[in-house]
Short mmCIF file of N, CA and C in Angstrom, two decimals:
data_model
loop_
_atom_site.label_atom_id
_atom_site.label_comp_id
_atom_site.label_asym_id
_atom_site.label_seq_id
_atom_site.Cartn_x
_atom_site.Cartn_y
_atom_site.Cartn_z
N UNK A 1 164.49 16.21 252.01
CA UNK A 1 165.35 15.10 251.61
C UNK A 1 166.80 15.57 251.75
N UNK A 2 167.39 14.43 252.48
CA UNK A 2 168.90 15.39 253.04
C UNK A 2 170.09 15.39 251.88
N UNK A 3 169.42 13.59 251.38
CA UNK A 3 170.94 13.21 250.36
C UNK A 3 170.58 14.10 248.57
N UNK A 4 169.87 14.93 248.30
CA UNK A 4 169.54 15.13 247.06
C UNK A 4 170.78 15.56 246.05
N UNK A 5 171.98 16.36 246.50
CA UNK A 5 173.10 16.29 246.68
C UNK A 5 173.62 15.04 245.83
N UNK A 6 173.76 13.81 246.68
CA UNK A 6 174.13 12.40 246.07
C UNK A 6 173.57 11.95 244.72
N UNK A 7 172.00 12.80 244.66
CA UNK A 7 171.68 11.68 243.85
C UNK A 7 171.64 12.60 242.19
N UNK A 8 172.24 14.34 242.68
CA UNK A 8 172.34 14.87 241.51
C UNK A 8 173.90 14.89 240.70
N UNK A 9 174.87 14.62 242.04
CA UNK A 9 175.97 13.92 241.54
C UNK A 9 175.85 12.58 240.92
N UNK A 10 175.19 11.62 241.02
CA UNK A 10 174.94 10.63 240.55
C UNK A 10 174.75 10.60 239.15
N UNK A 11 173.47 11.51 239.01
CA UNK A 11 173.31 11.34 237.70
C UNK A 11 173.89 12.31 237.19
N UNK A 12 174.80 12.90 237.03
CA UNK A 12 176.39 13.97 236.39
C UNK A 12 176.92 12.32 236.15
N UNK A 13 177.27 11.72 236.90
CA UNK A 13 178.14 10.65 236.68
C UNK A 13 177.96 9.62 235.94
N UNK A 14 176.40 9.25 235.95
CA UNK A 14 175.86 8.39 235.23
C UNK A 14 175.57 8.85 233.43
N UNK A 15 175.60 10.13 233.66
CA UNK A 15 175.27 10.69 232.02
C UNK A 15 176.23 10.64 231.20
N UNK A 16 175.77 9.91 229.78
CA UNK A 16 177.70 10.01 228.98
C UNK A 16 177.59 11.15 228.56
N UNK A 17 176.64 12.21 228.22
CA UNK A 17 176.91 13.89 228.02
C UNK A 17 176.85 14.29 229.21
N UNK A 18 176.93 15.81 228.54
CA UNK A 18 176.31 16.91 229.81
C UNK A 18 175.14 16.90 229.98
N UNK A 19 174.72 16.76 231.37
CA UNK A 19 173.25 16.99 231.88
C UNK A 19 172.51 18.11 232.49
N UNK A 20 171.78 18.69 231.41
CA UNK A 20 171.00 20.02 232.25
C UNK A 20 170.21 20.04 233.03
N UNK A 21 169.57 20.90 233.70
CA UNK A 21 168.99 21.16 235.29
C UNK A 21 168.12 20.89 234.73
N UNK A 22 167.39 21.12 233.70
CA UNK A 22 165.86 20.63 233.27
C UNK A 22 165.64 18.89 233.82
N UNK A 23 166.91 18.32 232.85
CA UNK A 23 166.65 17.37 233.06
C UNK A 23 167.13 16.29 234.39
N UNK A 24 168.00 17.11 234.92
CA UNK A 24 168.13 16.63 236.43
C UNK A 24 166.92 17.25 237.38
N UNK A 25 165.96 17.90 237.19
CA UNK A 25 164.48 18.55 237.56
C UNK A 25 163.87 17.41 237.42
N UNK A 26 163.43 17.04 235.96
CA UNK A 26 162.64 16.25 236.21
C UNK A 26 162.75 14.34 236.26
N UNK A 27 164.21 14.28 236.70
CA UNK A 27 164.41 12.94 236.91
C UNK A 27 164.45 12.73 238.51
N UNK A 28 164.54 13.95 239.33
CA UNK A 28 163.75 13.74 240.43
C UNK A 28 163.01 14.18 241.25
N UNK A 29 161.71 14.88 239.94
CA UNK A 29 160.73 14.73 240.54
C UNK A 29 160.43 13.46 240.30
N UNK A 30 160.25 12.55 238.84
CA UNK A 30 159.66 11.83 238.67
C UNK A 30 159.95 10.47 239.69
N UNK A 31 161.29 10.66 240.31
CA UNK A 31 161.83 9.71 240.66
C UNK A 31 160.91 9.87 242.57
N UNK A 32 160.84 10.56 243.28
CA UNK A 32 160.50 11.36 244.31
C UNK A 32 158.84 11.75 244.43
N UNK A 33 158.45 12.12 243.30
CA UNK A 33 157.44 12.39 243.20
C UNK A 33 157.05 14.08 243.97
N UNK A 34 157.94 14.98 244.48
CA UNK A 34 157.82 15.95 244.90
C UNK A 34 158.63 17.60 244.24
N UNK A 35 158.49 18.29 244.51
CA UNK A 35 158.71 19.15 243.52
C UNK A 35 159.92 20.05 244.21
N UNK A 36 161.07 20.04 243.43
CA UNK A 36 161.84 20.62 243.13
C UNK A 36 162.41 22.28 242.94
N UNK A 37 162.78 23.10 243.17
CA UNK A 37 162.69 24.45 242.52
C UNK A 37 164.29 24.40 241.93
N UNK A 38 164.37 25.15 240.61
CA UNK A 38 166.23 25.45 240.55
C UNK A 38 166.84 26.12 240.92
N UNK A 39 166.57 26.52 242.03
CA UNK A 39 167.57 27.02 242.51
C UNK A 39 168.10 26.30 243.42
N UNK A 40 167.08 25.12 244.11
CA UNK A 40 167.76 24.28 244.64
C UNK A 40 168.23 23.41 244.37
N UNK A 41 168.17 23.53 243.08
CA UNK A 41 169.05 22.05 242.59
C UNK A 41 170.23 23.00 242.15
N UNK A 42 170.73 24.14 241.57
CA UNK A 42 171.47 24.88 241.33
C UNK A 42 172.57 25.16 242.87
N UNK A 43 171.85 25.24 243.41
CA UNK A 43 172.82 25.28 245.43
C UNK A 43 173.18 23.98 245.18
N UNK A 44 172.89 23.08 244.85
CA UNK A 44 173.57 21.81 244.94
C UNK A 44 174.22 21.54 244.43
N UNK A 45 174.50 21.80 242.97
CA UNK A 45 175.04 21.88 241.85
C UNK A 45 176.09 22.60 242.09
N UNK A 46 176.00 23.82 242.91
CA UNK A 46 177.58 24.50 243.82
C UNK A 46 178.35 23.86 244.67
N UNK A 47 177.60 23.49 245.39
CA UNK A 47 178.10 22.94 246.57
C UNK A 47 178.60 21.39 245.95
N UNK A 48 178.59 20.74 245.12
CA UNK A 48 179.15 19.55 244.14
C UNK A 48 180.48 20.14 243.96
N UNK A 49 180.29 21.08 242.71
CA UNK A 49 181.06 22.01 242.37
C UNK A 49 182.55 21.85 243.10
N UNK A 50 182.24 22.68 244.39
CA UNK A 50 182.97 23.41 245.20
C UNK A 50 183.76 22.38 245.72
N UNK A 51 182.98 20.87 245.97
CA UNK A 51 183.69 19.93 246.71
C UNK A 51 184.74 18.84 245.42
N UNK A 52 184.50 19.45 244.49
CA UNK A 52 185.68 18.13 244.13
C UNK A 52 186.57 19.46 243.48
N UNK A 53 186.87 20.94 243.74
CA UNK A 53 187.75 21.82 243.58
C UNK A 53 188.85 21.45 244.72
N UNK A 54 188.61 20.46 245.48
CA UNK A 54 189.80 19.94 246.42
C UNK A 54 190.61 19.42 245.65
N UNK A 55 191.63 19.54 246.37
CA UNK A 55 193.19 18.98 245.53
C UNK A 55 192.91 17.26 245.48
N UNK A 56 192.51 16.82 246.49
CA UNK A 56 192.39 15.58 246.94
C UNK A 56 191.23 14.71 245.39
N UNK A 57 190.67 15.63 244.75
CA UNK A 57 189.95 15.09 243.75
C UNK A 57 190.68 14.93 242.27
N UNK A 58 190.42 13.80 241.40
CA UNK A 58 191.13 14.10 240.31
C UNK A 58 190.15 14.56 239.40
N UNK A 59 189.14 14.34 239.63
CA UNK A 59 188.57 15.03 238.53
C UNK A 59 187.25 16.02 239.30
N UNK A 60 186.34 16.67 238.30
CA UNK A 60 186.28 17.83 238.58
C UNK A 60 184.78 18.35 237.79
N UNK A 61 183.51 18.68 238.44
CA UNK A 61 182.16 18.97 237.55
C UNK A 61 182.31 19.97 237.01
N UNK A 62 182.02 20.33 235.54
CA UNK A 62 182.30 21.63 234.35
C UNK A 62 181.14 21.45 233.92
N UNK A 63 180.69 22.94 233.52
CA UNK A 63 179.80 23.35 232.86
C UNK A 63 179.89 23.33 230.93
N UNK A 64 179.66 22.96 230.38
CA UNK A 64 179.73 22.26 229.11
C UNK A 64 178.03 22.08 228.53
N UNK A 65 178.09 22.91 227.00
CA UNK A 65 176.64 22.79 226.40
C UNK A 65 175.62 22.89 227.16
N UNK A 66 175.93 24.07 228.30
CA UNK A 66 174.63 24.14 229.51
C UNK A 66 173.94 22.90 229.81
N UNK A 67 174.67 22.64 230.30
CA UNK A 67 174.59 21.22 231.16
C UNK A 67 175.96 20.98 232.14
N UNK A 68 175.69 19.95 232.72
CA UNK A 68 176.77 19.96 234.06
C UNK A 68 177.99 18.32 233.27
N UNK A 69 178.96 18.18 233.36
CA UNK A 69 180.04 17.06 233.18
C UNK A 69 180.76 16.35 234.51
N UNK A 70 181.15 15.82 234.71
CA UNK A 70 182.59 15.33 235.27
C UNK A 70 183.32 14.93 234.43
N UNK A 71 184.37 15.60 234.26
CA UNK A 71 186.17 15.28 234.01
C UNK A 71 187.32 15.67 234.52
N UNK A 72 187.96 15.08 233.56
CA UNK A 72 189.53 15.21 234.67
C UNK A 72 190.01 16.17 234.59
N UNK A 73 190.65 16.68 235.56
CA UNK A 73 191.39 17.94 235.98
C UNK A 73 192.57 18.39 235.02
N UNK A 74 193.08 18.68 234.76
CA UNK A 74 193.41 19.71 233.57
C UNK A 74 195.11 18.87 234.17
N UNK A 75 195.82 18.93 235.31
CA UNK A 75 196.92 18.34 236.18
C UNK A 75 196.47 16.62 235.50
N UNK A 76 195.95 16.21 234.94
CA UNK A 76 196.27 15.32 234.77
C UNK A 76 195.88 14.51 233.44
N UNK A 77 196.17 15.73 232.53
CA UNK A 77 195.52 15.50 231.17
C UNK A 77 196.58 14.61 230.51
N UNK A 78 197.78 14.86 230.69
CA UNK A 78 199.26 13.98 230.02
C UNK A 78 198.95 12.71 229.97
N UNK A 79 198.73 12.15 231.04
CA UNK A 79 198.34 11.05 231.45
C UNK A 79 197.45 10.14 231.18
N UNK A 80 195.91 10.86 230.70
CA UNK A 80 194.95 10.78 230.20
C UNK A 80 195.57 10.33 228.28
N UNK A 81 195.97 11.45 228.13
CA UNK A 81 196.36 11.55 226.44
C UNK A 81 197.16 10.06 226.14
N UNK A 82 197.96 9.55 227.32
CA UNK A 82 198.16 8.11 227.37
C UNK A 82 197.42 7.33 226.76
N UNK A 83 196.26 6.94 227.55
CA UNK A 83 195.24 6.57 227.67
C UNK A 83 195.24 6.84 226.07
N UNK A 84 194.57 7.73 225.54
CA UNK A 84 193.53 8.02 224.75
C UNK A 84 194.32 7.81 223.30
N UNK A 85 196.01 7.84 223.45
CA UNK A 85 196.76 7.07 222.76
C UNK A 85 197.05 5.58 222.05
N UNK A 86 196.65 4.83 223.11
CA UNK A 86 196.75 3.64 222.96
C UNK A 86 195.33 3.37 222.94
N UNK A 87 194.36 3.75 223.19
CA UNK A 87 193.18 3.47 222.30
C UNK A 87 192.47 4.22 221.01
N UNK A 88 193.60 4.89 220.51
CA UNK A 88 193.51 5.49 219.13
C UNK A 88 192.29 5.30 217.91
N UNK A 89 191.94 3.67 218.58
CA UNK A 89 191.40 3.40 217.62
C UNK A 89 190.10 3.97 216.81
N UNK A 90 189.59 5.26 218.21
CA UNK A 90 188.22 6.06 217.88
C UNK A 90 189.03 6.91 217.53
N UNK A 91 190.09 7.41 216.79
CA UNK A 91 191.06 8.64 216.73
C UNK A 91 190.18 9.01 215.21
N UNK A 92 189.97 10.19 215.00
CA UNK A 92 189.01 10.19 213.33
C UNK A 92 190.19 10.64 212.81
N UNK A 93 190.09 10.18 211.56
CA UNK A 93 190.73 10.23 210.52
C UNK A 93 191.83 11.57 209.92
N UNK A 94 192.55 12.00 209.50
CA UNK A 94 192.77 13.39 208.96
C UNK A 94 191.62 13.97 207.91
N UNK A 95 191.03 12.92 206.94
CA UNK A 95 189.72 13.27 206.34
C UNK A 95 188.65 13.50 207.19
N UNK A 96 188.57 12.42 208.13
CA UNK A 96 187.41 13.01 208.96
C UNK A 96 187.31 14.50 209.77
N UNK A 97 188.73 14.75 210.07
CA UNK A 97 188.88 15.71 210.94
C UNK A 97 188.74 17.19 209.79
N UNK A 98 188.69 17.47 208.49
CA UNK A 98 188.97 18.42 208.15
C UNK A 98 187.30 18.36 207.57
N UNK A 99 186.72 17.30 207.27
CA UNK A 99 184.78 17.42 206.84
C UNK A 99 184.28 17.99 208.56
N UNK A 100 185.07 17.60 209.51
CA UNK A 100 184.30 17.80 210.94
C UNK A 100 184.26 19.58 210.91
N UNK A 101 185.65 19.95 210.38
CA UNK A 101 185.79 21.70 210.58
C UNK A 101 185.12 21.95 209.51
N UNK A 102 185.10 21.54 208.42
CA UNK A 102 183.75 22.13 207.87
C UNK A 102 182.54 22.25 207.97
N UNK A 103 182.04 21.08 208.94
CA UNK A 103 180.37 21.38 208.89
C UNK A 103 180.70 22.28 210.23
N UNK A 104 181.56 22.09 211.10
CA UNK A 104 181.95 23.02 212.19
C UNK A 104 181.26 24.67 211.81
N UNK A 105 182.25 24.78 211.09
CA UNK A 105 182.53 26.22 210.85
C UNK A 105 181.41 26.82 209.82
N UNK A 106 180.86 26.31 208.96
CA UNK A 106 180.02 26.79 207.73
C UNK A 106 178.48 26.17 208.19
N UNK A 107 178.34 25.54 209.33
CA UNK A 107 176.77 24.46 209.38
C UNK A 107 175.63 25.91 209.51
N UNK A 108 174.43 25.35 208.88
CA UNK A 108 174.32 24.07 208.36
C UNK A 108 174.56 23.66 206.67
N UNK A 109 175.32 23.00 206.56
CA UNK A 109 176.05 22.89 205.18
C UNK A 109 175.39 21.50 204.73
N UNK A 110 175.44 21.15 203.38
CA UNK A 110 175.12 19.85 202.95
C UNK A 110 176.70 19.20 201.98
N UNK A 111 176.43 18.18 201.92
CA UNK A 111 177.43 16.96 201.31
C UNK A 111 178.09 17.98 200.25
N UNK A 112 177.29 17.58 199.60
CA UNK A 112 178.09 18.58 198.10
C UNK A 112 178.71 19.69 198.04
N UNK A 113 178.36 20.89 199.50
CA UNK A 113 179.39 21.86 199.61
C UNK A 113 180.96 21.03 200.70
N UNK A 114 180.39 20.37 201.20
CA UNK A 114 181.36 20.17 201.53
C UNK A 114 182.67 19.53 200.68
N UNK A 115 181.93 18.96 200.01
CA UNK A 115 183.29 18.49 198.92
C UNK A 115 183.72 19.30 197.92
N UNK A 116 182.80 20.39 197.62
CA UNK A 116 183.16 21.73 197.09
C UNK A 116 184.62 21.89 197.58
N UNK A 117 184.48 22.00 198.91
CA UNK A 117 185.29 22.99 199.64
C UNK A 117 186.80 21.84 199.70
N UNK A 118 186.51 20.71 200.39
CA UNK A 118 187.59 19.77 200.18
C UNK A 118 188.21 19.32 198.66
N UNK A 119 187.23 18.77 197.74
CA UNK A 119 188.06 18.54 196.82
C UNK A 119 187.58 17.03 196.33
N UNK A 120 187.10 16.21 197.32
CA UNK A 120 187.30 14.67 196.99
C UNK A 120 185.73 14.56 197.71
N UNK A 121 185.77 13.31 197.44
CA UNK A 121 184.16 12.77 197.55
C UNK A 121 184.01 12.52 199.57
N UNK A 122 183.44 13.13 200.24
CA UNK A 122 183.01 12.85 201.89
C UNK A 122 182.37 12.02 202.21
N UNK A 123 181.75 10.66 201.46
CA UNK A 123 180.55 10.10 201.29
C UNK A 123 181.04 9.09 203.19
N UNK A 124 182.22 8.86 203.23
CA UNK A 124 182.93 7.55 204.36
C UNK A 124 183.27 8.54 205.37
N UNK A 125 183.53 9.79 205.43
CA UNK A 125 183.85 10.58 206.79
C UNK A 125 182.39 10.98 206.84
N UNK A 126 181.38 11.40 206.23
CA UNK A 126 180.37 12.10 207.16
C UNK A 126 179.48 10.89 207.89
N UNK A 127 179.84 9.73 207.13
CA UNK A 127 179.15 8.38 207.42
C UNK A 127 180.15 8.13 208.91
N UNK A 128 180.83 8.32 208.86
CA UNK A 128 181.61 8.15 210.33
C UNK A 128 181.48 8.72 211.52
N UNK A 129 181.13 10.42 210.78
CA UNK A 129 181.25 11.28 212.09
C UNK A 129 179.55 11.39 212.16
N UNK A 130 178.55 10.87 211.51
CA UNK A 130 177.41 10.62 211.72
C UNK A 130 177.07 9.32 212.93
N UNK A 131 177.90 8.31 212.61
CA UNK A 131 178.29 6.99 213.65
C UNK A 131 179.00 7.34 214.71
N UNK A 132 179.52 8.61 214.76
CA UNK A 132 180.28 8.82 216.30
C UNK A 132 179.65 10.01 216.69
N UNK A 133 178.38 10.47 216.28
CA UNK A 133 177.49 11.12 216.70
C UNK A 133 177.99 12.71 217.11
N UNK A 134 179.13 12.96 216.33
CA UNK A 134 179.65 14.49 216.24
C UNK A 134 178.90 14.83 215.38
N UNK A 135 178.54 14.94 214.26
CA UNK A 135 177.49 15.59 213.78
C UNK A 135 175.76 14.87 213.85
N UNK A 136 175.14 16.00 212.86
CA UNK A 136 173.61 15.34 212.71
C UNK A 136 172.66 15.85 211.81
N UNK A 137 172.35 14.84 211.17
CA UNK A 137 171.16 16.40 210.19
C UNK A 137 170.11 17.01 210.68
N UNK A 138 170.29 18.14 210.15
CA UNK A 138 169.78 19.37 210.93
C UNK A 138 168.46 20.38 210.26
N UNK A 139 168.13 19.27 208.79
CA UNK A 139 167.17 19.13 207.85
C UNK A 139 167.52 18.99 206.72
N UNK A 140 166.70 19.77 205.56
CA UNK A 140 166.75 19.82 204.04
C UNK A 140 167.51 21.15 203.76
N UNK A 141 168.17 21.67 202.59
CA UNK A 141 168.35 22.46 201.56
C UNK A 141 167.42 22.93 200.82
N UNK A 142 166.82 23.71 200.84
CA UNK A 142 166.07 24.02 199.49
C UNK A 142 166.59 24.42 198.07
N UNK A 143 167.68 24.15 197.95
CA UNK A 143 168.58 24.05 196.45
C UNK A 143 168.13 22.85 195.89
N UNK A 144 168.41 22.45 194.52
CA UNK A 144 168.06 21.39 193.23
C UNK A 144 168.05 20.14 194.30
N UNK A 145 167.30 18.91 194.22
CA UNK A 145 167.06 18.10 195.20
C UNK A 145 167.27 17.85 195.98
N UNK A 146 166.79 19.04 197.17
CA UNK A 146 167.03 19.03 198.62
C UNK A 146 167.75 18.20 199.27
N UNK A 147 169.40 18.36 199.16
CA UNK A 147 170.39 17.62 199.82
C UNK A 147 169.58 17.88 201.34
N UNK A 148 170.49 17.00 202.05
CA UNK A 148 170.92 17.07 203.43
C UNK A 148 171.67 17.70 203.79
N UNK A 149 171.22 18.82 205.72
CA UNK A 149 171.79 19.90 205.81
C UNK A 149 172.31 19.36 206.90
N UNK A 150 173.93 19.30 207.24
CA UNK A 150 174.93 18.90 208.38
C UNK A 150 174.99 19.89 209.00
N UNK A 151 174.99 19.34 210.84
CA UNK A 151 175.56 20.56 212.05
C UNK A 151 176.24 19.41 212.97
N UNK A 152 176.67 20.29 213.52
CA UNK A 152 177.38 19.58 214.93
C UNK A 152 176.19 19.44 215.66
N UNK A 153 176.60 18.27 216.86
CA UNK A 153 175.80 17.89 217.47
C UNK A 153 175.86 18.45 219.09
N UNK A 154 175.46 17.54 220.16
CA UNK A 154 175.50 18.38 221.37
C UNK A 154 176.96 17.28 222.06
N UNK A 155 177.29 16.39 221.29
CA UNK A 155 178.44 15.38 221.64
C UNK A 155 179.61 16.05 221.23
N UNK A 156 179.50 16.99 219.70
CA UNK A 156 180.99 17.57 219.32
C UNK A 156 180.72 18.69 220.76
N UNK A 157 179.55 19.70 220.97
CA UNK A 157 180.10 20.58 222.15
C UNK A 157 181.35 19.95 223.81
N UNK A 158 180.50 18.88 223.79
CA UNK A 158 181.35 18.34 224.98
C UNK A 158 182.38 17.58 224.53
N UNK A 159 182.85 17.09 223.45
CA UNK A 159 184.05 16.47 223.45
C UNK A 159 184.73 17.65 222.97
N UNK A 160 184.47 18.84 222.65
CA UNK A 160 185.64 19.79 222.35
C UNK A 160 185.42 20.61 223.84
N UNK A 161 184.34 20.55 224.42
CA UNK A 161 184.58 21.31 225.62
C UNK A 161 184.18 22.76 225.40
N UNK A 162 183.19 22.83 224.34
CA UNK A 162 182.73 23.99 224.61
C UNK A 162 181.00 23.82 224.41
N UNK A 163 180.76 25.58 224.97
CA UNK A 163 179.06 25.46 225.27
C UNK A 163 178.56 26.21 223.77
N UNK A 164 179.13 26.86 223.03
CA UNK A 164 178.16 27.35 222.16
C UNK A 164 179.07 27.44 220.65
N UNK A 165 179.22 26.96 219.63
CA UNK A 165 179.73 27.26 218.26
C UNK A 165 180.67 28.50 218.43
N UNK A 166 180.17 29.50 218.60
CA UNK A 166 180.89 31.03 218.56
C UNK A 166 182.57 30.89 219.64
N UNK A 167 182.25 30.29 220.14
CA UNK A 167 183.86 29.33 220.92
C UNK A 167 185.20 28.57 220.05
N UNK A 168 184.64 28.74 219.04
CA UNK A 168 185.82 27.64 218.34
C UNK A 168 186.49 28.89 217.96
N UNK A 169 187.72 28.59 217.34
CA UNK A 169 188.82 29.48 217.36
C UNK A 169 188.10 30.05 215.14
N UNK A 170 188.61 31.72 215.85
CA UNK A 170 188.64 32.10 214.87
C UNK A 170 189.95 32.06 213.49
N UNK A 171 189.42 32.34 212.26
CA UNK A 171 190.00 32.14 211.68
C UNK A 171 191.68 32.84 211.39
N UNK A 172 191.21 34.10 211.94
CA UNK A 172 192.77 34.69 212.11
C UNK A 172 193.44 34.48 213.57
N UNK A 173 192.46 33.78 214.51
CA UNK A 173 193.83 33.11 214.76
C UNK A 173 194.47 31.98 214.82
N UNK A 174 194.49 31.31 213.54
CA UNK A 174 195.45 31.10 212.80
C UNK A 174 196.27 31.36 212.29
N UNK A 175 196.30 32.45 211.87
CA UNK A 175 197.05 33.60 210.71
C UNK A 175 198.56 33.71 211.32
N UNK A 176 199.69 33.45 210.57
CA UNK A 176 200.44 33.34 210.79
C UNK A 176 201.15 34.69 210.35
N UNK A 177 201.88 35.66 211.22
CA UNK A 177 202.57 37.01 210.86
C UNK A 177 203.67 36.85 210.71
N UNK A 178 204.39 35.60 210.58
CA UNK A 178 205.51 35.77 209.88
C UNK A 178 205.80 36.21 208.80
N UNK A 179 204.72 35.26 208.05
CA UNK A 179 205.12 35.17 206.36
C UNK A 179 203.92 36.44 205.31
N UNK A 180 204.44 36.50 204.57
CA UNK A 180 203.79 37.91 203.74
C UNK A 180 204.81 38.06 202.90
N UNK A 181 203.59 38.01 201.97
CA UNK A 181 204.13 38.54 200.74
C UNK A 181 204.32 40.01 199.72
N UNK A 182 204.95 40.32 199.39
CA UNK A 182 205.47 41.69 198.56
C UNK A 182 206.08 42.11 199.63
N UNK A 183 206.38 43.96 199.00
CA UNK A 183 206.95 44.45 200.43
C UNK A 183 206.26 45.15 201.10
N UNK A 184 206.93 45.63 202.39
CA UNK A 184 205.66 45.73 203.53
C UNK A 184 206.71 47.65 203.90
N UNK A 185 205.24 48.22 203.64
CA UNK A 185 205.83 49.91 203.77
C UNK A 185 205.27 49.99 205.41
N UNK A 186 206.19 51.49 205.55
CA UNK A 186 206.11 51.78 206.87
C UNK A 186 205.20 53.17 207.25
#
């Protein structure tokens, strides 16, 4: 089959996540009915690759949560942020955004630590970022009536653009070396 090429770009394009070779494997065998190996769908998956690394392309297939994406080229993110400006309206919250770094960073965590840690009740941000499918429960607690245990999902990997948790920025670097307190010997 000459076009297989087309039809594994296709479905990169057609997927609103990242799509892994498993499952571009078996959407055409099933589709074809003939069998596949990965490495040849992986040569294809290069040779995709390789062809929208032309200048002439604006956007561009990335590897993301081991699986394959199309997005836009990094040259034309300003532009984009336009965009993603004036439709703000999926923009999460400053509450949402600081329950998101917590189940981020501590998962799998449940409700009640998380408001431990914040301060105020999470009951409307985890209900949100549960509806925008950045997080997900990820089971039970076995503490006093088995809360619910929060993780990120495989939607926060690709909308932050990374493949595995251990990617998000550590905590010192943050750490700011300006400021310190007492005095500082030599």
């Amino acid at each position: 089959m000459d076009n297989i090429g087309q039809y594994i770009e296709a479905l990169i394009f057609a997927s609103e996540q990242s799509i892994r070779t498993e499952e571009i494997l078996y959407c055409l065998q099933s589709a074809f009915g003939q069998d596949f190996s990965e490495d040849e769908i992986n040569t294809h998956l290069q040779n995709i690759t390789n062809k929208y690394h032309d200048s002439r392309f604006a956007i561009e297939i990335v590897k993301l949560n081991n699986g394959y994406q199309f997005l836009t080229k990094k040259d034309y993110h300003q532009v984009i942020s336009l965009l993603q400006a004036q439709r703000s309206k999926k923009k999460l919250s400053q509450a949402a955004l600081e329950t998101l770094a917590i189940i981020a960073y501590k998962q799998p965590v449940t409700k009640p630590d998380v408001e431990q840690i914040r301060g105020v009740n999470c009951d409307y941000s985890i209900q949100k970022l549960l509806e925008k499918e950045l997080i997900t429960i990820v089971g039970k607690s076995e503490a006093l009536g088995k809360p619910i245990l929060y993780g990120t999902s495989a939607l926060f990997m690709d909308y932050f653009g990374i493949n595995d948790i251990a990617e998000l920025p550590q905590m010192k670097d943050f750490a700011s070396n300006g400021v310190s307190i007492g005095e500082q010997s030599e």
